Amino acid sequence: MLSPGPSHARRRLVSQGGSTVAGLQTVLAELAET
């Protein structure tokens, strides 16, 4: 689940608009939830 986790978050970040900060925050939030 760790492999698809970051991959999915990265893809979502790109879909959001390519915001590095937003992407990092999303990844951190998803990791914290896991």
mmCIF file of C-alpha atoms in Angstrom:
data_model
loop_
_atom_site.group_PDB
_atom_site.id
_atom_site.type_symbol
_atom_site.label_atom_id
_atom_site.label_comp_id
_atom_site.label_asym_id
_atom_site.label_seq_id
_atom_site.Cartn_x
_atom_site.Cartn_y
_atom_site.Cartn_z
ATOM 1 C CA MET A 1 0.000 0.000 0.000
ATOM 2 C CA LEU A 2 3.018 2.254 0.406
ATOM 3 C CA SER A 3 3.919 1.950 -3.269
ATOM 4 C CA PRO A 4 0.505 3.051 -4.620
ATOM 5 C CA GLY A 5 0.197 5.567 -1.797
ATOM 6 C CA PRO A 6 2.901 8.038 -2.883
ATOM 7 C CA SER A 7 2.290 7.303 -6.542
ATOM 8 C CA HIS A 8 -1.393 8.166 -6.255
ATOM 9 C CA ALA A 9 -0.635 11.284 -4.222
ATOM 10 C CA ARG A 10 1.872 12.433 -6.826
ATOM 11 C CA ARG A 11 -0.619 11.943 -9.608
ATOM 12 C CA ARG A 12 -3.243 13.829 -7.647
ATOM 13 C CA LEU A 13 -0.816 16.681 -7.045
ATOM 14 C CA VAL A 14 -0.214 16.946 -10.790
ATOM 15 C CA SER A 15 -3.969 16.927 -11.390
ATOM 16 C CA GLN A 16 -4.439 19.667 -8.797
ATOM 17 C CA GLY A 17 -2.164 21.970 -10.740
ATOM 18 C CA GLY A 18 1.379 20.881 -9.972
ATOM 19 C CA SER A 19 1.691 22.619 -6.613
ATOM 20 C CA THR A 20 4.716 21.202 -4.814
ATOM 21 C CA VAL A 21 3.593 22.534 -1.466
ATOM 22 C CA ALA A 22 0.051 21.259 -1.948
ATOM 23 C CA GLY A 23 1.384 17.906 -3.107
ATOM 24 C CA LEU A 24 3.674 17.549 -0.107
ATOM 25 C CA GLN A 25 0.853 18.485 2.249
ATOM 26 C CA THR A 26 -1.435 15.946 0.604
ATOM 27 C CA VAL A 27 1.193 13.216 0.857
ATOM 28 C CA LEU A 28 1.833 14.072 4.498
ATOM 29 C CA ALA A 29 -1.878 14.055 5.267
ATOM 30 C CA GLU A 30 -2.347 10.690 3.564
ATOM 31 C CA LEU A 31 0.681 9.254 5.363
ATOM 32 C CA ALA A 32 -0.580 10.512 8.702
ATOM 33 C CA GLU A 33 -3.966 8.924 8.049
ATOM 34 C CA THR A 34 -2.419 5.558 7.163
#
